[in-house]
Amino acid sequence: MPAELRTAIDPTRDAFKQLFAHAPAQGPVHMLNLLAFRERTEDGLRTGRQAYADYGRAVAPILAGVGGRVIWAANAHLAFIAPPDEHWDEALLVEYPSRDAFVEMLQSPAYQAIVHHRTAALRDARLIVTTPLPANLPSG
């Protein structure tokens, strides 16, 4: 499989280096999540959506504890402008008060105790680090 088509579920050590090199230290960051669920988890006990719902319930208080919040979540129906075989099941946008708040959450023992639900749920994922533009800029 070409490198650009590999699946990605969990962050790598290099991803953290890139985060610190490219995401600003100050101000909010928005994480755009593109999620493709497994039909069933490897143990066969849950669907990918069920496992992700378990993750969502468990991560909510941890996310709130670092000042984060889900801005929106949506079912994904079609990757309209994308490679022909690309498909996502859900998209969501999560806001953190800072890059460091995001990292704090990922490294917390509470998060480490529940992240297995996310890993079990996903067949593929993208997590795109963004910062909000000023509201007076035209979009598109």
C-alpha positions as YAML, in Angstrom:
chain: A
units: angstrom
residues:
- id: 1
  name: MET
  ca: [0.00, 0.00, 0.00]
- id: 2
  name: PRO
  ca: [1.43, 3.43, -0.89]
- id: 3
  name: ALA
  ca: [2.48, 5.51, 2.13]
- id: 4
  name: GLU
  ca: [-0.19, 8.13, 1.42]
- id: 5
  name: LEU
  ca: [-2.92, 5.46, 1.64]
- id: 6
  name: ARG
  ca: [-1.86, 3.86, 4.93]
- id: 7
  name: THR
  ca: [-4.32, 3.86, 7.75]
- id: 8
  name: ALA
  ca: [-3.63, 5.99, 10.78]
- id: 9
  name: ILE
  ca: [-5.23, 5.52, 14.17]
- id: 10
  name: ASP
  ca: [-2.88, 6.64, 16.95]
- id: 11
  name: PRO
  ca: [-0.34, 9.49, 16.98]
- id: 12
  name: THR
  ca: [3.32, 8.72, 16.44]
- id: 13
  name: ARG
  ca: [6.31, 10.25, 18.20]
- id: 14
  name: ASP
  ca: [7.00, 12.20, 14.98]
- id: 15
  name: ALA
  ca: [3.41, 13.51, 14.98]
- id: 16
  name: PHE
  ca: [4.05, 15.07, 18.41]
- id: 17
  name: LYS
  ca: [7.28, 16.66, 17.13]
- id: 18
  name: GLN
  ca: [5.35, 18.10, 14.18]
- id: 19
  name: LEU
  ca: [2.60, 19.36, 16.49]
- id: 20
  name: PHE
  ca: [5.10, 21.34, 18.55]
- id: 21
  name: ALA
  ca: [6.85, 22.60, 15.42]
- id: 22
  name: HIS
  ca: [3.71, 23.78, 13.60]
- id: 23
  name: ALA
  ca: [0.86, 24.47, 16.02]
- id: 24
  name: PRO
  ca: [1.03, 27.76, 17.92]
- id: 25
  name: ALA
  ca: [1.63, 27.51, 21.65]
- id: 26
  name: GLN
  ca: [-0.92, 30.21, 22.47]
- id: 27
  name: GLY
  ca: [-4.60, 30.39, 21.65]
- id: 28
  name: PRO
  ca: [-7.22, 27.82, 20.80]
- id: 29
  name: VAL
  ca: [-6.65, 24.90, 18.47]
- id: 30
  name: HIS
  ca: [-9.39, 23.04, 16.66]
- id: 31
  name: MET
  ca: [-8.90, 19.38, 15.85]
- id: 32
  name: LEU
  ca: [-10.75, 18.22, 12.76]
- id: 33
  name: ASN
  ca: [-11.39, 14.48, 13.15]
- id: 34
  name: LEU
  ca: [-12.26, 12.28, 10.16]
- id: 35
  name: LEU
  ca: [-13.33, 8.84, 11.37]
- id: 36
  name: ALA
  ca: [-13.82, 5.52, 9.59]
- id: 37
  name: PHE
  ca: [-15.18, 2.80, 11.84]
- id: 38
  name: ARG
  ca: [-14.39, -0.89, 11.84]
- id: 39
  name: GLU
  ca: [-17.33, -3.17, 11.11]
- id: 40
  name: ARG
  ca: [-16.56, -4.93, 14.41]
- id: 41
  name: THR
  ca: [-13.85, -4.57, 17.01]
- id: 42
  name: GLU
  ca: [-11.10, -7.17, 16.88]
- id: 43
  name: ASP
  ca: [-12.65, -9.06, 19.80]
- id: 44
  name: GLY
  ca: [-15.97, -9.11, 17.90]
- id: 45
  name: LEU
  ca: [-17.96, -7.85, 20.89]
- id: 46
  name: ARG
  ca: [-18.89, -4.40, 19.57]
- id: 47
  name: THR
  ca: [-19.31, -2.55, 16.32]
- id: 48
  name: GLY
  ca: [-16.82, 0.21, 15.66]
- id: 49
  name: ARG
  ca: [-19.57, 2.78, 16.25]
- id: 50
  name: GLN
  ca: [-20.39, 1.18, 19.61]
- id: 51
  name: ALA
  ca: [-16.73, 1.24, 20.65]
- id: 52
  name: TYR
  ca: [-16.45, 4.90, 19.59]
- id: 53
  name: ALA
  ca: [-19.59, 5.74, 21.57]
- id: 54
  name: ASP
  ca: [-17.95, 4.11, 24.61]
- id: 55
  name: TYR
  ca: [-14.87, 6.26, 23.96]
- id: 56
  name: GLY
  ca: [-17.02, 9.38, 23.61]
- id: 57
  name: ARG
  ca: [-18.74, 8.84, 26.94]
- id: 58
  name: ALA
  ca: [-15.43, 8.14, 28.69]
- id: 59
  name: VAL
  ca: [-13.51, 11.03, 27.12]
- id: 60
  name: ALA
  ca: [-16.17, 13.71, 27.74]
- id: 61
  name: PRO
  ca: [-15.17, 14.52, 31.35]
- id: 62
  name: ILE
  ca: [-11.46, 14.31, 30.50]
- id: 63
  name: LEU
  ca: [-11.96, 16.70, 27.59]
- id: 64
  name: ALA
  ca: [-13.92, 19.11, 29.78]
- id: 65
  name: GLY
  ca: [-11.22, 18.86, 32.45]
- id: 66
  name: VAL
  ca: [-8.64, 20.42, 30.11]
- id: 67
  name: GLY
  ca: [-11.12, 23.06, 28.90]
- id: 68
  name: GLY
  ca: [-11.97, 21.33, 25.62]
- id: 69
  name: ARG
  ca: [-15.32, 20.91, 23.93]
- id: 70
  name: VAL
  ca: [-16.87, 19.36, 20.86]
- id: 71
  name: ILE
  ca: [-17.93, 22.17, 18.53]
- id: 72
  name: TRP
  ca: [-19.82, 19.93, 16.10]
- id: 73
  name: ALA
  ca: [-20.15, 16.32, 15.08]
- id: 74
  name: ALA
  ca: [-21.74, 14.99, 11.90]
- id: 75
  name: ASN
  ca: [-22.30, 11.84, 9.90]
- id: 76
  name: ALA
  ca: [-20.14, 11.82, 6.78]
- id: 77
  name: HIS
  ca: [-22.00, 10.73, 3.65]
- id: 78
  name: LEU
  ca: [-19.56, 11.32, 0.83]
- id: 79
  name: ALA
  ca: [-15.97, 12.47, 0.34]
- id: 80
  name: PHE
  ca: [-16.99, 14.64, -2.62]
- id: 81
  name: ILE
  ca: [-13.53, 15.91, -3.54]
- id: 82
  name: ALA
  ca: [-11.20, 13.08, -2.56]
- id: 83
  name: PRO
  ca: [-9.58, 9.97, -3.94]
- id: 84
  name: PRO
  ca: [-12.32, 7.64, -5.23]
- id: 85
  name: ASP
  ca: [-11.87, 5.01, -2.51]
- id: 86
  name: GLU
  ca: [-11.80, 7.44, 0.43]
- id: 87
  name: HIS
  ca: [-14.73, 7.11, 2.81]
- id: 88
  name: TRP
  ca: [-15.37, 8.56, 6.27]
- id: 89
  name: ASP
  ca: [-18.22, 7.69, 8.61]
- id: 90
  name: GLU
  ca: [-18.14, 10.72, 10.89]
- id: 91
  name: ALA
  ca: [-16.45, 14.07, 11.21]
- id: 92
  name: LEU
  ca: [-16.12, 16.16, 14.31]
- id: 93
  name: LEU
  ca: [-14.44, 19.36, 15.37]
- id: 94
  name: VAL
  ca: [-13.03, 19.58, 18.88]
- id: 95
  name: GLU
  ca: [-11.75, 22.82, 20.41]
- id: 96
  name: TYR
  ca: [-8.97, 22.94, 22.98]
- id: 97
  name: PRO
  ca: [-7.92, 26.16, 24.73]
- id: 98
  name: SER
  ca: [-4.34, 25.53, 23.60]
- id: 99
  name: ARG
  ca: [-2.04, 23.02, 21.97]
- id: 100
  name: ASP
  ca: [-0.68, 22.16, 25.41]
- id: 101
  name: ALA
  ca: [-4.16, 21.42, 26.77]
- id: 102
  name: PHE
  ca: [-4.59, 18.87, 23.98]
- id: 103
  name: VAL
  ca: [-1.24, 17.25, 24.79]
- id: 104
  name: GLU
  ca: [-2.04, 17.30, 28.51]
- id: 105
  name: MET
  ca: [-5.22, 15.35, 27.82]
- id: 106
  name: LEU
  ca: [-3.49, 12.77, 25.62]
- id: 107
  name: GLN
  ca: [-0.77, 12.17, 28.20]
- id: 108
  name: SER
  ca: [-3.07, 12.00, 31.23]
- id: 109
  name: PRO
  ca: [-3.46, 8.65, 33.00]
- id: 110
  name: ALA
  ca: [-7.25, 9.03, 32.72]
- id: 111
  name: TYR
  ca: [-7.03, 9.31, 28.93]
- id: 112
  name: GLN
  ca: [-4.52, 6.50, 28.65]
- id: 113
  name: ALA
  ca: [-6.99, 4.29, 30.53]
- id: 114
  name: ILE
  ca: [-9.77, 4.81, 27.94]
- id: 115
  name: VAL
  ca: [-8.05, 5.39, 24.59]
- id: 116
  name: HIS
  ca: [-8.26, 1.66, 23.80]
- id: 117
  name: HIS
  ca: [-11.96, 2.21, 22.97]
- id: 118
  name: ARG
  ca: [-10.96, 4.69, 20.24]
- id: 119
  name: THR
  ca: [-8.26, 2.41, 18.86]
- id: 120
  name: ALA
  ca: [-10.67, -0.54, 18.82]
- id: 121
  name: ALA
  ca: [-13.34, 1.52, 17.06]
- id: 122
  name: LEU
  ca: [-11.39, 2.90, 14.12]
- id: 123
  name: ARG
  ca: [-10.39, 1.41, 10.79]
- id: 124
  name: ASP
  ca: [-8.79, 4.72, 9.75]
- id: 125
  name: ALA
  ca: [-8.67, 8.30, 10.99]
- id: 126
  name: ARG
  ca: [-7.28, 11.73, 10.31]
- id: 127
  name: LEU
  ca: [-6.70, 14.40, 12.93]
- id: 128
  name: ILE
  ca: [-6.02, 17.77, 11.35]
- id: 129
  name: VAL
  ca: [-4.70, 20.50, 13.63]
- id: 130
  name: THR
  ca: [-6.21, 23.89, 12.84]
- id: 131
  name: THR
  ca: [-6.46, 27.35, 14.35]
- id: 132
  name: PRO
  ca: [-9.52, 29.50, 13.88]
- id: 133
  name: LEU
  ca: [-9.39, 32.41, 11.46]
- id: 134
  name: PRO
  ca: [-10.68, 35.83, 12.52]
- id: 135
  name: ALA
  ca: [-14.45, 35.99, 12.05]
- id: 136
  name: ASN
  ca: [-14.26, 38.96, 9.64]
- id: 137
  name: LEU
  ca: [-12.36, 37.04, 6.94]
- id: 138
  name: PRO
  ca: [-14.34, 35.73, 3.98]
- id: 139
  name: SER
  ca: [-14.67, 31.96, 3.94]
- id: 140
  name: GLY
  ca: [-14.24, 29.58, 1.05]
...
